mmCIF file of C-alpha atoms in Angstrom:
data_model
loop_
_atom_site.group_PDB
_atom_site.id
_atom_site.type_symbol
_atom_site.label_atom_id
_atom_site.label_comp_id
_atom_site.label_asym_id
_atom_site.label_seq_id
_atom_site.Cartn_x
_atom_site.Cartn_y
_atom_site.Cartn_z
ATOM 1 C CA MET A 187 -6.349 -25.075 -21.595
ATOM 2 C CA LYS A 188 -7.784 -23.452 -24.630
ATOM 3 C CA ASP A 189 -5.290 -21.534 -26.953
ATOM 4 C CA THR A 190 -7.221 -19.935 -29.921
ATOM 5 C CA ASN A 191 -6.287 -17.769 -33.174
ATOM 6 C CA LYS A 192 -7.347 -14.804 -31.121
ATOM 7 C CA HIS A 193 -4.763 -15.793 -28.594
ATOM 8 C CA GLN A 194 -2.391 -16.149 -31.230
ATOM 9 C CA GLY A 195 -2.767 -12.733 -32.937
ATOM 10 C CA LEU A 196 -2.584 -11.051 -29.556
ATOM 11 C CA ARG A 197 0.900 -12.730 -29.000
ATOM 12 C CA ASN A 198 1.922 -11.558 -32.434
ATOM 13 C CA GLN A 199 0.734 -8.076 -31.593
ATOM 14 C CA LEU A 200 2.811 -8.284 -28.227
ATOM 15 C CA ALA A 201 5.981 -9.199 -29.884
ATOM 16 C CA LYS A 202 5.617 -6.322 -32.384
ATOM 17 C CA GLN A 203 5.351 -4.137 -29.572
ATOM 18 C CA LEU A 204 8.295 -5.588 -27.770
ATOM 19 C CA GLU A 205 10.637 -5.360 -30.650
ATOM 20 C CA GLU A 206 9.567 -1.686 -30.882
ATOM 21 C CA LYS A 207 10.672 -1.369 -27.181
ATOM 22 C CA GLY A 208 14.084 -2.569 -28.250
ATOM 23 C CA ILE A 209 13.780 -6.320 -28.113
ATOM 24 C CA LYS A 210 16.067 -7.448 -30.929
ATOM 25 C CA ASP A 211 16.556 -11.341 -30.237
ATOM 26 C CA LYS A 212 14.655 -12.999 -32.823
ATOM 27 C CA ASN A 213 14.634 -16.247 -30.850
ATOM 28 C CA VAL A 214 13.143 -14.534 -27.805
ATOM 29 C CA LEU A 215 10.296 -12.825 -29.791
ATOM 30 C CA GLU A 216 9.504 -16.252 -31.245
ATOM 31 C CA ALA A 217 9.151 -17.552 -27.820
ATOM 32 C CA ILE A 218 6.712 -14.536 -26.995
ATOM 33 C CA LYS A 219 4.849 -15.332 -29.797
ATOM 34 C CA LYS A 220 4.391 -19.062 -29.221
ATOM 35 C CA ILE A 221 4.015 -19.561 -25.375
ATOM 36 C CA PRO A 222 0.326 -19.017 -24.316
ATOM 37 C CA ARG A 223 0.950 -16.736 -21.572
ATOM 38 C CA HIS A 224 -2.657 -16.478 -20.512
ATOM 39 C CA LEU A 225 -2.575 -20.211 -19.219
ATOM 40 C CA PHE A 226 -0.139 -18.825 -16.687
ATOM 41 C CA LEU A 227 -2.413 -16.727 -15.168
ATOM 42 C CA ASN A 228 -5.803 -16.957 -13.032
ATOM 43 C CA SER A 229 -8.553 -17.218 -15.600
ATOM 44 C CA SER A 230 -9.797 -13.743 -14.506
ATOM 45 C CA PHE A 231 -6.982 -12.113 -16.082
ATOM 46 C CA GLU A 232 -7.240 -14.122 -19.554
ATOM 47 C CA ASP A 233 -8.289 -11.056 -21.596
ATOM 48 C CA PHE A 234 -5.236 -9.134 -20.120
ATOM 49 C CA ALA A 235 -2.842 -11.705 -20.601
ATOM 50 C CA TYR A 236 -1.027 -10.012 -23.696
ATOM 51 C CA GLN A 237 -0.657 -6.609 -22.438
ATOM 52 C CA ASP A 238 2.775 -5.759 -21.189
ATOM 53 C CA LYS A 239 2.009 -5.699 -17.842
ATOM 54 C CA ALA A 240 2.724 -7.752 -14.872
ATOM 55 C CA PHE A 241 -0.167 -9.473 -12.988
ATOM 56 C CA PRO A 242 -0.803 -10.888 -9.286
ATOM 57 C CA ILE A 243 -0.258 -14.763 -9.347
ATOM 58 C CA ALA A 244 -0.729 -17.102 -6.065
ATOM 59 C CA ALA A 245 1.501 -16.773 -2.967
ATOM 60 C CA GLY A 246 1.692 -12.737 -3.099
ATOM 61 C CA GLN A 247 4.011 -13.129 -6.347
ATOM 62 C CA THR A 248 3.530 -11.670 -9.865
ATOM 63 C CA ILE A 249 4.121 -12.811 -13.247
ATOM 64 C CA SER A 250 6.944 -10.507 -14.575
ATOM 65 C CA GLN A 251 5.761 -8.166 -17.455
ATOM 66 C CA PRO A 252 6.497 -9.585 -20.999
ATOM 67 C CA TYR A 253 9.268 -6.865 -21.648
ATOM 68 C CA THR A 254 10.993 -7.782 -18.433
ATOM 69 C CA VAL A 255 10.806 -11.654 -19.440
ATOM 70 C CA ALA A 256 12.248 -10.464 -22.518
ATOM 71 C CA PHE A 257 14.855 -8.369 -21.604
ATOM 72 C CA GLN A 258 16.559 -10.354 -19.207
ATOM 73 C CA SER A 259 15.969 -13.898 -21.728
ATOM 74 C CA GLN A 260 17.737 -11.357 -24.055
ATOM 75 C CA LEU A 261 20.787 -10.696 -21.840
ATOM 76 C CA LEU A 262 21.280 -13.974 -21.568
ATOM 77 C CA GLU A 263 22.187 -15.008 -24.960
ATOM 78 C CA VAL A 264 20.792 -18.566 -24.542
ATOM 79 C CA LYS A 265 22.547 -21.176 -26.697
ATOM 80 C CA LYS A 266 21.081 -24.657 -27.350
ATOM 81 C CA ASP A 267 21.576 -27.122 -24.421
ATOM 82 C CA GLN A 268 23.202 -24.734 -22.247
ATOM 83 C CA LYS A 269 22.439 -25.126 -18.452
ATOM 84 C CA ILE A 270 20.641 -22.527 -16.878
ATOM 85 C CA LEU A 271 19.783 -22.006 -13.213
ATOM 86 C CA GLU A 272 16.403 -19.779 -12.900
ATOM 87 C CA ILE A 273 16.021 -18.572 -9.403
ATOM 88 C CA GLY A 274 11.949 -17.649 -8.853
ATOM 89 C CA THR A 275 10.181 -20.233 -11.202
ATOM 90 C CA GLY A 276 6.983 -18.163 -10.034
ATOM 91 C CA SER A 277 4.252 -19.057 -12.687
ATOM 92 C CA GLY A 278 6.523 -20.788 -14.978
ATOM 93 C CA TYR A 279 6.304 -18.363 -17.862
ATOM 94 C CA GLN A 280 9.959 -17.289 -17.497
ATOM 95 C CA THR A 281 10.938 -21.121 -17.394
ATOM 96 C CA ALA A 282 8.928 -21.509 -20.509
ATOM 97 C CA VAL A 283 10.952 -19.175 -22.335
ATOM 98 C CA LEU A 284 14.161 -20.426 -21.739
ATOM 99 C CA CYS A 285 13.111 -24.114 -22.469
ATOM 100 C CA PHE A 286 11.724 -22.537 -25.786
ATOM 101 C CA LEU A 287 15.091 -21.121 -26.660
ATOM 102 C CA GLY A 288 16.690 -24.961 -26.146
ATOM 103 C CA ALA A 289 17.833 -24.487 -22.656
ATOM 104 C CA LYS A 290 18.311 -27.060 -19.652
ATOM 105 C CA VAL A 291 16.747 -25.221 -16.929
ATOM 106 C CA TYR A 292 17.015 -25.889 -13.530
ATOM 107 C CA SER A 293 14.675 -23.917 -11.502
ATOM 108 C CA VAL A 294 14.150 -23.034 -7.578
ATOM 109 C CA GLU A 295 10.916 -21.583 -6.187
ATOM 110 C CA ARG A 296 10.665 -20.762 -2.497
ATOM 111 C CA GLN A 297 6.611 -20.521 -2.246
ATOM 112 C CA ASN A 298 5.395 -23.926 -1.873
ATOM 113 C CA GLU A 299 1.872 -23.353 -3.524
ATOM 114 C CA LEU A 300 3.677 -21.914 -6.494
ATOM 115 C CA PHE A 301 6.052 -24.549 -6.924
ATOM 116 C CA LYS A 302 3.053 -27.190 -7.013
ATOM 117 C CA GLN A 303 1.009 -25.260 -9.754
ATOM 118 C CA THR A 304 3.855 -24.769 -11.591
ATOM 119 C CA SER A 305 5.066 -28.526 -11.628
ATOM 120 C CA LEU A 306 1.615 -29.698 -12.837
ATOM 121 C CA LEU A 307 1.177 -26.850 -15.371
ATOM 122 C CA LEU A 308 4.498 -27.036 -17.308
ATOM 123 C CA PRO A 309 4.133 -30.845 -18.574
ATOM 124 C CA LYS A 310 0.625 -30.095 -19.617
ATOM 125 C CA LEU A 311 1.862 -27.571 -21.660
ATOM 126 C CA GLY A 312 4.522 -29.898 -23.094
ATOM 127 C CA ILE A 313 7.398 -28.208 -21.541
ATOM 128 C CA ARG A 314 9.855 -29.914 -19.752
ATOM 129 C CA PRO A 315 12.710 -28.222 -17.566
ATOM 130 C CA LYS A 316 15.288 -30.270 -16.433
ATOM 131 C CA TYR A 317 14.649 -29.953 -12.593
ATOM 132 C CA LEU A 318 12.207 -27.971 -10.648
ATOM 133 C CA SER A 319 13.047 -27.474 -6.724
ATOM 134 C CA PHE A 320 11.388 -26.246 -4.144
ATOM 135 C CA GLY A 321 13.905 -24.205 -1.855
ATOM 136 C CA ASP A 322 15.966 -20.896 -1.011
ATOM 137 C CA GLY A 323 16.846 -19.235 -4.230
ATOM 138 C CA TYR A 324 19.992 -17.434 -2.339
ATOM 139 C CA LYS A 325 21.695 -20.666 -2.151
ATOM 140 C CA GLY A 326 21.321 -21.798 -6.012
ATOM 141 C CA LEU A 327 21.813 -25.558 -6.855
ATOM 142 C CA PRO A 328 25.434 -26.161 -5.570
ATOM 143 C CA ASN A 329 24.911 -30.064 -6.558
ATOM 144 C CA HIS A 330 24.234 -28.969 -10.185
ATOM 145 C CA ALA A 331 26.502 -26.364 -10.724
ATOM 146 C CA PRO A 332 28.344 -25.078 -12.472
ATOM 147 C CA PHE A 333 25.771 -23.197 -14.581
ATOM 148 C CA ASP A 334 26.171 -21.510 -18.472
ATOM 149 C CA SER A 335 23.969 -18.730 -17.016
ATOM 150 C CA ILE A 336 21.878 -17.471 -13.862
ATOM 151 C CA ILE A 337 18.974 -15.610 -13.894
ATOM 152 C CA VAL A 338 16.951 -14.218 -11.002
ATOM 153 C CA THR A 339 13.606 -12.963 -11.187
ATOM 154 C CA ALA A 340 13.183 -11.319 -7.922
ATOM 155 C CA GLY A 341 15.282 -8.344 -6.438
ATOM 156 C CA ALA A 342 17.924 -8.639 -4.335
ATOM 157 C CA PRO A 343 19.460 -6.435 -1.972
ATOM 158 C CA GLU A 344 22.877 -7.495 -3.165
ATOM 159 C CA ILE A 345 24.040 -10.406 -5.432
ATOM 160 C CA PRO A 346 24.256 -13.495 -3.503
ATOM 161 C CA LYS A 347 27.703 -14.993 -3.267
ATOM 162 C CA ALA A 348 26.627 -18.525 -3.823
ATOM 163 C CA LEU A 349 25.172 -17.826 -7.034
ATOM 164 C CA MET A 350 28.423 -16.155 -8.558
ATOM 165 C CA ALA A 351 30.234 -19.217 -7.375
ATOM 166 C CA GLN A 352 27.969 -21.347 -9.254
ATOM 167 C CA LEU A 353 28.576 -19.704 -12.698
ATOM 168 C CA LYS A 354 30.912 -21.059 -15.175
ATOM 169 C CA ILE A 355 33.705 -18.884 -16.635
ATOM 170 C CA GLY A 356 32.296 -16.946 -19.307
ATOM 171 C CA GLY A 357 28.802 -17.075 -18.135
ATOM 172 C CA ARG A 358 26.245 -14.666 -17.295
ATOM 173 C CA LEU A 359 24.399 -14.116 -14.262
ATOM 174 C CA VAL A 360 21.407 -11.654 -14.796
ATOM 175 C CA ILE A 361 19.796 -10.287 -11.659
ATOM 176 C CA PRO A 362 17.544 -7.182 -10.454
ATOM 177 C CA VAL A 363 19.506 -5.596 -7.437
ATOM 178 C CA GLY A 364 17.893 -3.129 -5.209
ATOM 179 C CA GLU A 365 15.234 -2.773 -2.088
ATOM 180 C CA GLN A 366 12.293 -0.767 -3.563
ATOM 181 C CA GLU A 367 13.334 -0.215 -7.056
ATOM 182 C CA GLN A 368 15.948 -2.379 -8.846
ATOM 183 C CA ILE A 369 18.899 -1.808 -11.311
ATOM 184 C CA MET A 370 19.028 -4.908 -13.857
ATOM 185 C CA THR A 371 22.805 -6.083 -13.495
ATOM 186 C CA MET A 372 24.689 -8.548 -15.444
ATOM 187 C CA LEU A 373 27.878 -9.883 -14.268
ATOM 188 C CA ILE A 374 30.076 -11.778 -16.692
ATOM 189 C CA ARG A 375 32.599 -14.096 -14.955
ATOM 190 C CA LYS A 376 35.863 -13.412 -16.454
ATOM 191 C CA ASN A 377 38.101 -15.936 -14.359
ATOM 192 C CA GLU A 378 38.021 -17.599 -10.873
ATOM 193 C CA THR A 379 37.758 -14.334 -9.086
ATOM 194 C CA GLN A 380 36.845 -11.626 -11.508
ATOM 195 C CA PHE A 381 33.533 -10.505 -12.635
ATOM 196 C CA GLU A 382 32.471 -7.741 -15.151
ATOM 197 C CA LYS A 383 29.461 -5.761 -14.236
ATOM 198 C CA HIS A 384 26.887 -3.835 -16.407
ATOM 199 C CA GLU A 385 23.967 -1.851 -15.061
ATOM 200 C CA LEU A 386 21.315 -1.943 -17.482
ATOM 201 C CA GLY A 387 18.193 0.431 -16.276
ATOM 202 C CA ASP A 388 15.555 0.482 -13.463
ATOM 203 C CA PHE A 389 13.013 -2.363 -12.817
ATOM 204 C CA LYS A 390 10.397 -3.197 -10.177
ATOM 205 C CA PHE A 391 10.644 -6.864 -8.796
ATOM 206 C CA VAL A 392 8.826 -8.757 -5.851
ATOM 207 C CA PRO A 393 11.626 -9.202 -3.166
ATOM 208 C CA LEU A 394 14.196 -12.327 -3.250
ATOM 209 C CA LEU A 395 13.624 -13.440 0.253
ATOM 210 C CA LYS A 396 16.252 -15.416 2.188
ATOM 211 C CA ASN A 397 16.195 -18.627 4.306
ATOM 212 C CA LYS A 398 12.233 -18.763 4.034
ATOM 213 C CA SER A 399 10.320 -21.637 2.999
#
């Protein structure tokens, strides 16, 4: 669990690169500088951890490209103490970014192997989400709803109705929508029945799987 000056230097470079690619949120860039991404990866990838690339992790999943993590985080416009639902805990890196931004993070992971790994890793790094759970992300966490924001870190063929229902009025749902390639989509809840939709470019994610455990 080593984090060296060299790692810090690489993180500073990565944050600079993301800023050049259009990430403007200073708090998000600060999170990228502070969070030791190499500790979320298999040690064989450690030397590449601060490249702007996605990498394989356990259970056939991936840790998202840092630009994608920063882009989704920036869209959420996280305020301190907001309740945020994350669908797809994965390696826990996005979870860590949201916690760094001051959110109360509720996260769901459907791969048991990843759920167990991340549940052990995050406390070791001093990162304490409000609630980590193993389950079907399509259903969200109705018992903990409503949420200020919801972030989905896997590609969904459509936007799950259950997630829309769990969003506060004024809240944001950020989700990559599509089968092979996804369009980053943001819904802002206007009232009980209306959502404002924004489409924000193409991305590539692992699929959000339904009813699998």
